[in-house]
Structures are given as structure tokens and as C-alpha cells.
Amino acid sequence: MDFTLDETQSELRALAADLLGREAATERIEAHEAGGAPYDAGLWRSLAQAGLLGACLPEEAGGAGLGPVEMAVLLREAGAHVAPAPLLASLVAALTVARHGSPEQRAALTPLAEGRAVLTAALRGPGRDLGAAPTVTARPGGDGWVLTGRAGAVPYAAQASAILVPAATEEGVGLFLVAPETADLRPVRVSTGEPTATLTLRDSPGEPVGGPDGRAAEGLRLLALAGIVAVASGVLAGALALTTEHVRNRRQFGRALAEFQAVTVQIADVYIAARTLDVAMWSGVWRLAEGMDAEAGTDLSVAALTVTDAALAALHTCQHLHGGIGLDVAYPLHRHFAWGKHHAHLLGGVEARLDAIGALLR
């Protein structure tokens, strides 16, 4: 298969890389971290003004109507630059609404395209793997639906205008939009420093997205899986670029580190892990864009296993090849390592991913 990006996708990647290279440069990220804001609002506005936030949103919301491949292009660049912005949460939630929501719900995505809003999603219950059975239940109440239960590690929950929450109903699994102010939010620390919270609902009102047949909830799971592995792919690519530059320029015993065979072999292992992840990720998001959800789920599960196993080991290798400087907070590699660990945790770890692949093969 040829996963070469087409002209539109290539231009989107070039635009994202150029913007993030300027707006998410190391000194900008350091200034953001020192300021303590939940995300870089200036970067968020720049992404909106460049049309990147609206690229995957429907036309009725002021977007370009693009799909999962383009979402992966943007998120991979965000991962490569470890950009402090809620792109993963917002794009996954927005594309889910665009695919399964009503015309009114799709039109309501306009504030996101304009950079005036953030969206997010509750992807798992406390201590559970991505896509596990919902720990929230929904029942008819009043003029609509009310939700009760708990979901863990919801990114940007307090900053979002709405949260997508999968919930068990009598007819199956539904997907609902919930306002953050109707829920109890308990902050949770994560390695990336992103604001994250546990979500507790007690008869909180929810607006259904799609039907109760589970298709919308499954769509959210697959898009989230695609988004997470795309970010992780970018994170590893960014770490590989930093490490390659370091061993090329760092000299010991009168020679560049890259001239030592042991270093060359280890860099080759990192490259192989990165290419393995890329192939599985692009195959999965392409199938997802083509409507082949079952096949996409298999490929994305392989990519997710790579994130939690070979890619994480490759990040350890990047740290090792940098020596002590890799752990220095004044050097950017520590952010790539933290992001890699965090996204591996989101996927549940190696055992959870092996279980997921085993379930697909039964």
C-alpha cells in the first residue's frame, strides 16, 4: 500500500509544521509552563486563524470537512512539537460529533473552529483501558437524559465547553454531550502537565449524539485510538530528530558520537520503531477514513501495541544516547519522554493492548 499524503494533506502538514515550529518553539513552551495557564491560548488562536482547528470540522461549522487522515496529520505534528494545546481532545471529540451528531450539533462546533472553545471526551473509567465498558449509565429523565457514574482522566475537562461521555443505556451504549458545570471534577496529575480531571456525574443532563446502538461510542473509541497513536508517532519522530542531531554534534574521544558503531545500531533501532508505528498508524487512519472500521480497529490496535512497547523502548534509547542532558528540564527531550509515557498509559499498557488484539482474533 502507498500511504503517501496527497496534495491537500501535504500542504496541511507543511502549514502545521511551520506554524508549530514558530508558535511551539522551546522558548514559547517554557514561557507557557512558567505562566501556569492550562494551555497556550496564543497558540490556540494561531491554529484557528490558520484554519487548522477547522480543517476536520464540517462546513456548516466553518470547517473544511476533512477526515481522520487529516486529523492524524495535524496530531502527528502536534506530537512532534509537544505543542501545549488541547488538539487531541478537541479534534477527536469534534470529528466524532461531525460524523454522528445532528445538523444542529455539527453547526454548534463553530466556536471551536474560531478558537473560542475547547472540546474533550471521557474515554475510559477509572483504571480501565481505552474503550472498556462504560462506567456511566444514562436513563430518560425530565425532558431528556440524565447520566450517573464516573469517568477517569478527562483532559481539559474544566476548560471544555462540552464533554463527550459514553454511557450504558437499556438499549446499548449511547454517546452524550455533557456540560462540565453539571459534573463534579477532581483534578488529576498527569506526566504531560495537561489539566486533567476525574468526572463524577449525578443525574447530570446529557444531550445524545447519534443513536443508542453503540455506533457513535465506537466511532469515538476508534477516533481516539487513531488520535493517540498519531500523537505518539509524532512524539517519537521529534525525539528521534533531537537524538540524531545530538549524536551528530556531540564529540567524545575526538569523534562524533554518530561515528561509534554501538550508537549507530541504537539509532537504527529507534528509526525502525518509528517506521513500524507510522505504517500501522497510517494504515489504520486510512481504513477509518474509507469506512472500514473493523479493519481500521485491527491496524490501530497494532499501532497502539507499538506505542506501549517498541516506541516506549525507543524513547528510553533516546534518553540513554543523550546521557544526563536528556533528563535536564532545560533540554526539550524530557517533554517527548513524558508525552510518550502518558500516551502509553492512556492505551492501558502492553498487556491491555495484547488483550485487545487477542479479542479481535477470537
Short mmCIF file of C-alpha atoms in Angstrom, two decimals:
data_model
loop_
_atom_site.label_atom_id
_atom_site.label_comp_id
_atom_site.label_asym_id
_atom_site.label_seq_id
_atom_site.Cartn_x
_atom_site.Cartn_y
_atom_site.Cartn_z
CA MET A 1 0.00 0.00 0.00
CA ASP A 2 1.08 3.56 -0.70
CA PHE A 3 0.32 5.91 2.20
CA THR A 4 1.92 8.95 0.58
CA LEU A 5 -0.05 12.04 1.53
CA ASP A 6 -1.99 13.74 -1.26
CA GLU A 7 -1.54 17.40 -2.16
CA THR A 8 -4.08 18.70 0.36
CA GLN A 9 -2.67 16.57 3.18
CA SER A 10 0.91 17.53 2.35
CA GLU A 11 0.03 21.24 2.38
CA LEU A 12 -1.79 20.76 5.69
CA ARG A 13 1.26 19.08 7.20
CA ALA A 14 3.60 21.79 5.91
CA LEU A 15 1.36 24.54 7.31
CA ALA A 16 1.09 22.81 10.69
CA ALA A 17 4.82 22.14 10.87
CA ASP A 18 5.66 25.75 10.02
CA LEU A 19 3.17 27.23 12.49
CA LEU A 20 4.07 24.89 15.33
CA GLY A 21 7.78 25.34 14.64
CA ARG A 22 7.29 29.04 15.40
CA GLU A 23 4.45 29.09 17.93
CA ALA A 24 5.52 25.97 19.87
CA ALA A 25 9.25 26.60 19.89
CA THR A 26 11.08 25.56 23.06
CA GLU A 27 11.24 29.07 24.48
CA ARG A 28 7.50 29.55 23.92
CA ILE A 29 6.72 26.27 25.69
CA GLU A 30 8.98 27.23 28.60
CA ALA A 31 7.18 30.57 28.92
CA HIS A 32 3.83 28.80 28.90
CA GLU A 33 4.93 26.34 31.58
CA ALA A 34 6.21 29.18 33.76
CA GLY A 35 2.91 31.03 33.40
CA GLY A 36 0.79 28.15 34.68
CA ALA A 37 -2.04 28.53 32.13
CA PRO A 38 -3.93 25.33 31.22
CA TYR A 39 -2.84 25.68 27.59
CA ASP A 40 -1.20 28.24 25.31
CA ALA A 41 -4.11 30.49 24.33
CA GLY A 42 -1.97 32.37 21.81
CA LEU A 43 -1.07 29.12 20.05
CA TRP A 44 -4.74 28.09 20.09
CA ARG A 45 -5.75 31.35 18.39
CA SER A 46 -2.99 30.97 15.81
CA LEU A 47 -4.16 27.44 14.99
CA ALA A 48 -7.67 28.78 14.50
CA GLN A 49 -6.57 31.72 12.34
CA ALA A 50 -4.57 29.37 10.11
CA GLY A 51 -7.67 27.21 9.62
CA LEU A 52 -6.09 24.20 11.30
CA LEU A 53 -8.71 23.85 14.05
CA GLY A 54 -11.45 23.89 11.44
CA ALA A 55 -9.77 21.54 8.96
CA CYS A 56 -11.64 18.46 10.21
CA LEU A 57 -14.88 20.24 11.15
CA PRO A 58 -17.98 20.20 8.92
CA GLU A 59 -18.61 23.04 6.51
CA GLU A 60 -21.69 24.21 8.42
CA ALA A 61 -19.37 24.98 11.34
CA GLY A 62 -16.96 26.94 9.17
CA GLY A 63 -14.64 23.98 8.64
CA ALA A 64 -13.14 22.25 5.62
CA GLY A 65 -14.89 18.90 6.13
CA LEU A 66 -11.73 16.80 6.13
CA GLY A 67 -11.45 13.47 7.95
CA PRO A 68 -9.35 11.06 10.03
CA VAL A 69 -6.23 11.15 7.85
CA GLU A 70 -6.07 14.92 8.07
CA MET A 71 -6.71 14.73 11.81
CA ALA A 72 -3.75 12.36 12.11
CA VAL A 73 -1.57 14.72 10.06
CA LEU A 74 -2.28 17.57 12.48
CA LEU A 75 -1.91 15.48 15.62
CA ARG A 76 1.35 13.94 14.47
CA GLU A 77 2.81 17.43 14.06
CA ALA A 78 1.42 18.43 17.47
CA GLY A 79 3.20 15.42 18.98
CA ALA A 80 6.47 16.17 17.20
CA HIS A 81 6.45 19.68 18.66
CA VAL A 82 4.88 18.62 22.01
CA ALA A 83 2.53 21.55 21.49
CA PRO A 84 0.78 22.73 24.70
CA ALA A 85 -2.72 22.89 23.25
CA PRO A 86 -5.83 20.66 23.54
CA LEU A 87 -5.66 19.47 19.94
CA LEU A 88 -6.05 15.74 20.61
CA ALA A 89 -9.10 16.08 22.86
CA SER A 90 -10.79 18.73 20.73
CA LEU A 91 -10.24 17.19 17.29
CA VAL A 92 -11.28 13.69 18.37
CA ALA A 93 -14.46 14.99 20.04
CA ALA A 94 -15.28 17.35 17.17
CA LEU A 95 -14.78 14.77 14.43
CA THR A 96 -16.99 12.35 16.38
CA VAL A 97 -19.76 14.96 16.53
CA ALA A 98 -19.21 15.76 12.84
CA ARG A 99 -19.68 12.08 11.93
CA HIS A 100 -22.51 11.14 14.27
CA GLY A 101 -24.17 14.32 15.50
CA SER A 102 -27.29 16.14 14.34
CA PRO A 103 -27.09 19.14 11.98
CA GLU A 104 -27.59 21.43 14.97
CA GLN A 105 -24.76 19.74 16.89
CA ARG A 106 -22.43 19.98 13.91
CA ALA A 107 -23.21 23.67 13.45
CA ALA A 108 -22.50 24.22 17.15
CA LEU A 109 -18.84 23.36 16.52
CA THR A 110 -18.27 26.85 15.07
CA PRO A 111 -16.68 28.28 18.28
CA LEU A 112 -14.03 25.56 18.14
CA ALA A 113 -13.15 26.39 14.53
CA GLU A 114 -12.77 30.02 15.59
CA GLY A 115 -10.55 29.16 18.56
CA ARG A 116 -13.13 30.30 21.11
CA ALA A 117 -13.87 26.87 22.59
CA VAL A 118 -12.34 23.55 23.62
CA LEU A 119 -13.98 20.12 23.45
CA THR A 120 -12.99 16.89 25.15
CA ALA A 121 -14.14 13.33 25.75
CA ALA A 122 -14.27 10.82 28.60
CA LEU A 123 -12.53 7.84 27.07
CA ARG A 124 -12.42 5.40 29.97
CA GLY A 125 -13.46 4.75 33.52
CA PRO A 126 -11.04 4.87 36.48
CA GLY A 127 -8.23 2.38 35.96
CA ARG A 128 -9.74 0.98 32.78
CA ASP A 129 -8.36 0.57 29.29
CA LEU A 130 -9.43 2.84 26.43
CA GLY A 131 -12.78 1.67 25.09
CA ALA A 132 -13.68 -0.51 28.06
CA ALA A 133 -17.33 -0.88 29.06
CA PRO A 134 -18.71 2.49 30.19
CA THR A 135 -18.75 3.21 33.91
CA VAL A 136 -21.50 5.79 33.34
CA THR A 137 -25.19 4.94 32.90
CA ALA A 138 -27.85 7.02 31.18
CA ARG A 139 -31.62 6.95 31.58
CA PRO A 140 -34.50 9.13 30.42
CA GLY A 141 -35.24 11.93 32.86
CA GLY A 142 -37.22 15.14 32.61
CA ASP A 143 -37.22 16.36 29.01
CA GLY A 144 -34.14 14.38 28.02
CA TRP A 145 -31.46 12.12 29.50
CA VAL A 146 -29.60 12.12 32.80
CA LEU A 147 -26.23 10.45 33.42
CA THR A 148 -24.78 8.93 36.58
CA GLY A 149 -21.32 7.46 37.12
CA ARG A 150 -17.65 8.23 36.98
CA ALA A 151 -15.03 8.58 34.25
CA GLY A 152 -11.31 8.95 34.79
CA ALA A 153 -8.56 11.13 33.29
CA VAL A 154 -10.63 13.53 31.19
CA PRO A 155 -8.21 16.08 29.66
CA TYR A 156 -9.18 19.76 29.73
CA ALA A 157 -12.48 18.89 31.43
CA ALA A 158 -12.70 22.19 33.31
CA GLN A 159 -11.75 24.22 30.23
CA ALA A 160 -14.11 22.48 27.77
CA SER A 161 -17.45 23.83 26.65
CA ALA A 162 -18.74 20.24 26.41
CA ILE A 163 -17.58 16.72 27.21
CA LEU A 164 -18.44 13.64 25.16
CA VAL A 165 -19.35 10.80 27.52
CA PRO A 166 -20.14 7.18 26.52
CA ALA A 167 -22.85 5.74 28.76
CA ALA A 168 -24.67 2.43 29.09
CA THR A 169 -28.41 2.56 28.38
CA GLU A 170 -31.12 -0.09 28.41
CA GLU A 171 -30.75 -0.37 24.63
CA GLY A 172 -26.96 -0.49 24.44
CA VAL A 173 -24.27 2.18 24.62
CA GLY A 174 -25.03 5.78 23.85
CA LEU A 175 -22.88 8.88 23.49
CA PHE A 176 -23.83 12.13 25.21
CA LEU A 177 -22.68 15.75 25.37
CA VAL A 178 -22.37 16.92 28.97
CA ALA A 179 -21.68 20.43 30.25
CA PRO A 180 -18.69 20.48 32.66
CA GLU A 181 -20.55 22.67 35.16
CA THR A 182 -23.10 19.88 35.72
CA ALA A 183 -20.40 17.45 36.89
CA ASP A 184 -18.01 17.18 39.83
CA LEU A 185 -14.42 17.50 38.63
CA ARG A 186 -11.46 16.30 40.70
CA PRO A 187 -8.03 17.32 39.31
CA VAL A 188 -5.62 14.51 38.43
CA ARG A 189 -1.90 14.96 37.80
CA VAL A 190 -0.51 13.55 34.55
CA SER A 191 3.06 13.49 33.27
CA THR A 192 2.42 15.96 30.44
CA GLY A 193 1.24 18.66 32.85
CA GLU A 194 -2.05 18.98 30.97
CA PRO A 195 -5.07 19.84 33.14
CA THR A 196 -6.94 16.56 33.67
CA ALA A 197 -9.80 15.57 35.94
CA THR A 198 -11.90 12.67 37.12
CA LEU A 199 -15.52 13.26 36.11
CA THR A 200 -18.34 12.33 38.50
CA LEU A 201 -21.93 12.62 37.28
CA ARG A 202 -25.02 12.51 39.47
CA ASP A 203 -28.18 12.73 37.35
CA SER A 204 -26.39 15.25 35.14
CA PRO A 205 -28.25 16.21 31.95
CA GLY A 206 -26.83 14.87 28.71
CA GLU A 207 -27.60 15.52 25.05
CA PRO A 208 -27.48 12.35 22.93
CA VAL A 209 -25.13 12.19 19.94
CA GLY A 210 -26.26 9.57 17.46
CA GLY A 211 -28.46 6.63 18.42
CA PRO A 212 -28.31 4.10 21.27
CA ASP A 213 -26.90 1.36 19.02
CA GLY A 214 -23.30 1.99 20.10
CA ARG A 215 -22.09 3.25 16.71
CA ALA A 216 -21.32 6.75 17.95
CA ALA A 217 -19.50 5.45 21.03
CA GLU A 218 -17.50 3.04 18.88
CA GLY A 219 -16.74 5.88 16.49
CA LEU A 220 -15.37 7.89 19.39
CA ARG A 221 -13.22 4.95 20.52
CA LEU A 222 -11.69 4.44 17.06
CA LEU A 223 -11.04 8.14 16.50
CA ALA A 224 -9.48 8.42 19.96
CA LEU A 225 -7.28 5.40 19.24
CA ALA A 226 -6.24 6.96 15.93
CA GLY A 227 -5.56 10.31 17.58
CA ILE A 228 -3.48 8.89 20.41
CA VAL A 229 -1.25 6.78 18.14
CA ALA A 230 -0.84 9.74 15.74
CA VAL A 231 0.36 11.96 18.59
CA ALA A 232 2.68 9.19 19.82
CA SER A 233 4.07 8.79 16.30
CA GLY A 234 4.91 12.49 16.24
CA VAL A 235 6.42 12.37 19.72
CA LEU A 236 8.81 9.60 18.70
CA ALA A 237 9.66 11.36 15.43
CA GLY A 238 10.51 14.52 17.36
CA ALA A 239 12.63 12.59 19.85
CA LEU A 240 14.46 10.83 17.01
CA ALA A 241 15.23 14.19 15.35
CA LEU A 242 16.62 15.60 18.60
CA THR A 243 18.71 12.49 19.22
CA THR A 244 20.08 12.34 15.67
CA GLU A 245 21.17 15.97 15.92
CA HIS A 246 22.76 15.33 19.32
CA VAL A 247 24.86 12.32 18.30
CA ARG A 248 25.91 14.09 15.12
CA ASN A 249 27.30 17.07 17.00
CA ARG A 250 28.35 15.63 20.37
CA ARG A 251 32.02 14.59 20.37
CA GLN A 252 33.80 12.17 22.69
CA PHE A 253 37.34 10.83 22.40
CA GLY A 254 37.83 13.14 19.42
CA ARG A 255 34.96 11.66 17.40
CA ALA A 256 31.28 12.41 16.91
CA LEU A 257 29.04 10.00 18.80
CA ALA A 258 27.42 9.04 15.49
CA GLU A 259 30.72 7.51 14.35
CA PHE A 260 30.58 4.84 17.05
CA GLN A 261 29.02 1.61 15.78
CA ALA A 262 27.10 0.95 19.02
CA VAL A 263 25.44 4.36 18.74
CA THR A 264 24.58 3.79 15.08
CA VAL A 265 22.91 0.48 15.87
CA GLN A 266 20.82 2.02 18.64
CA ILE A 267 19.70 4.94 16.45
CA ALA A 268 18.74 2.39 13.79
CA ASP A 269 16.55 0.60 16.33
CA VAL A 270 14.77 3.88 17.14
CA TYR A 271 14.22 4.53 13.43
CA ILE A 272 12.78 1.05 12.91
CA ALA A 273 10.36 1.51 15.83
CA ALA A 274 9.26 4.88 14.43
CA ARG A 275 8.66 3.47 10.95
CA THR A 276 6.78 0.48 12.36
CA LEU A 277 4.47 2.78 14.28
CA ASP A 278 3.97 5.02 11.25
CA VAL A 279 2.99 2.16 8.95
CA ALA A 280 0.39 0.77 11.35
CA MET A 281 -0.94 4.24 12.21
CA TRP A 282 -1.35 5.43 8.61
CA SER A 283 -2.89 2.12 7.58
CA GLY A 284 -5.43 2.40 10.39
CA VAL A 285 -6.44 6.01 9.81
CA TRP A 286 -6.70 5.44 6.04
CA ARG A 287 -9.06 2.50 6.60
CA LEU A 288 -11.02 4.58 9.10
CA ALA A 289 -11.39 7.34 6.52
CA GLU A 290 -12.60 4.77 3.99
CA GLY A 291 -15.30 3.44 6.33
CA MET A 292 -13.55 0.12 7.00
CA ASP A 293 -13.95 0.38 10.76
CA ALA A 294 -13.28 -3.27 11.61
CA GLU A 295 -10.03 -3.37 9.62
CA ALA A 296 -9.07 0.03 10.99
CA GLY A 297 -9.56 -1.24 14.52
CA THR A 298 -7.11 -4.08 13.89
CA ASP A 299 -4.41 -1.86 12.41
CA LEU A 300 -4.84 0.79 15.10
CA SER A 301 -4.60 -1.90 17.79
CA VAL A 302 -1.25 -2.98 16.32
CA ALA A 303 -0.14 0.66 16.32
CA ALA A 304 -1.28 1.02 19.93
CA LEU A 305 0.73 -2.04 20.94
CA THR A 306 3.77 -0.48 19.29
CA VAL A 307 3.24 2.74 21.26
CA THR A 308 3.22 0.85 24.56
CA ASP A 309 6.14 -1.44 23.68
CA ALA A 310 8.69 -0.72 20.93
CA ALA A 311 8.08 3.03 20.76
CA LEU A 312 8.40 3.43 24.51
CA ALA A 313 11.63 1.41 24.48
CA ALA A 314 12.88 3.66 21.66
CA LEU A 315 12.24 6.74 23.82
CA HIS A 316 14.33 5.14 26.57
CA THR A 317 17.09 4.67 23.98
CA CYS A 318 16.89 8.35 23.03
CA GLN A 319 17.30 9.26 26.69
CA HIS A 320 20.25 6.89 27.01
CA LEU A 321 22.04 8.32 23.96
CA HIS A 322 21.70 11.84 25.34
CA GLY A 323 23.18 10.92 28.68
CA GLY A 324 22.41 13.29 31.55
CA ILE A 325 21.27 16.13 29.28
CA GLY A 326 18.22 14.11 28.27
CA LEU A 327 16.82 14.46 31.79
CA ASP A 328 17.58 18.17 32.09
CA VAL A 329 14.38 20.25 32.08
CA ALA A 330 16.30 22.93 30.18
CA TYR A 331 16.55 20.49 27.23
CA PRO A 332 13.35 19.58 25.32
CA LEU A 333 13.74 15.78 25.20
CA HIS A 334 12.17 15.32 28.64
CA ARG A 335 8.83 16.55 27.21
CA HIS A 336 8.86 13.91 24.48
CA PHE A 337 9.58 11.23 27.05
CA ALA A 338 6.76 12.44 29.33
CA TRP A 339 4.30 12.60 26.42
CA GLY A 340 5.31 9.13 25.25
CA LYS A 341 4.77 7.65 28.72
CA HIS A 342 1.44 9.42 29.11
CA HIS A 343 0.00 8.21 25.81
CA ALA A 344 1.18 4.67 26.52
CA HIS A 345 -0.71 4.89 29.82
CA LEU A 346 -3.83 6.14 28.01
CA LEU A 347 -3.72 2.96 25.93
CA GLY A 348 -3.56 0.79 29.04
CA GLY A 349 -0.04 -0.61 28.63
CA VAL A 350 1.33 -3.66 26.81
CA GLU A 351 -0.89 -6.27 28.47
CA ALA A 352 -4.07 -4.32 27.76
CA ARG A 353 -3.11 -3.92 24.10
CA LEU A 354 -2.27 -7.61 23.75
CA ASP A 355 -5.65 -8.47 25.29
CA ALA A 356 -7.35 -6.12 22.80
CA ILE A 357 -5.61 -7.76 19.83
CA GLY A 358 -6.43 -11.21 21.22
CA ALA A 359 -10.12 -10.26 21.44
CA LEU A 360 -10.07 -9.19 17.78
CA LEU A 361 -8.64 -12.56 16.71
CA ARG A 362 -11.20 -14.71 18.52
#
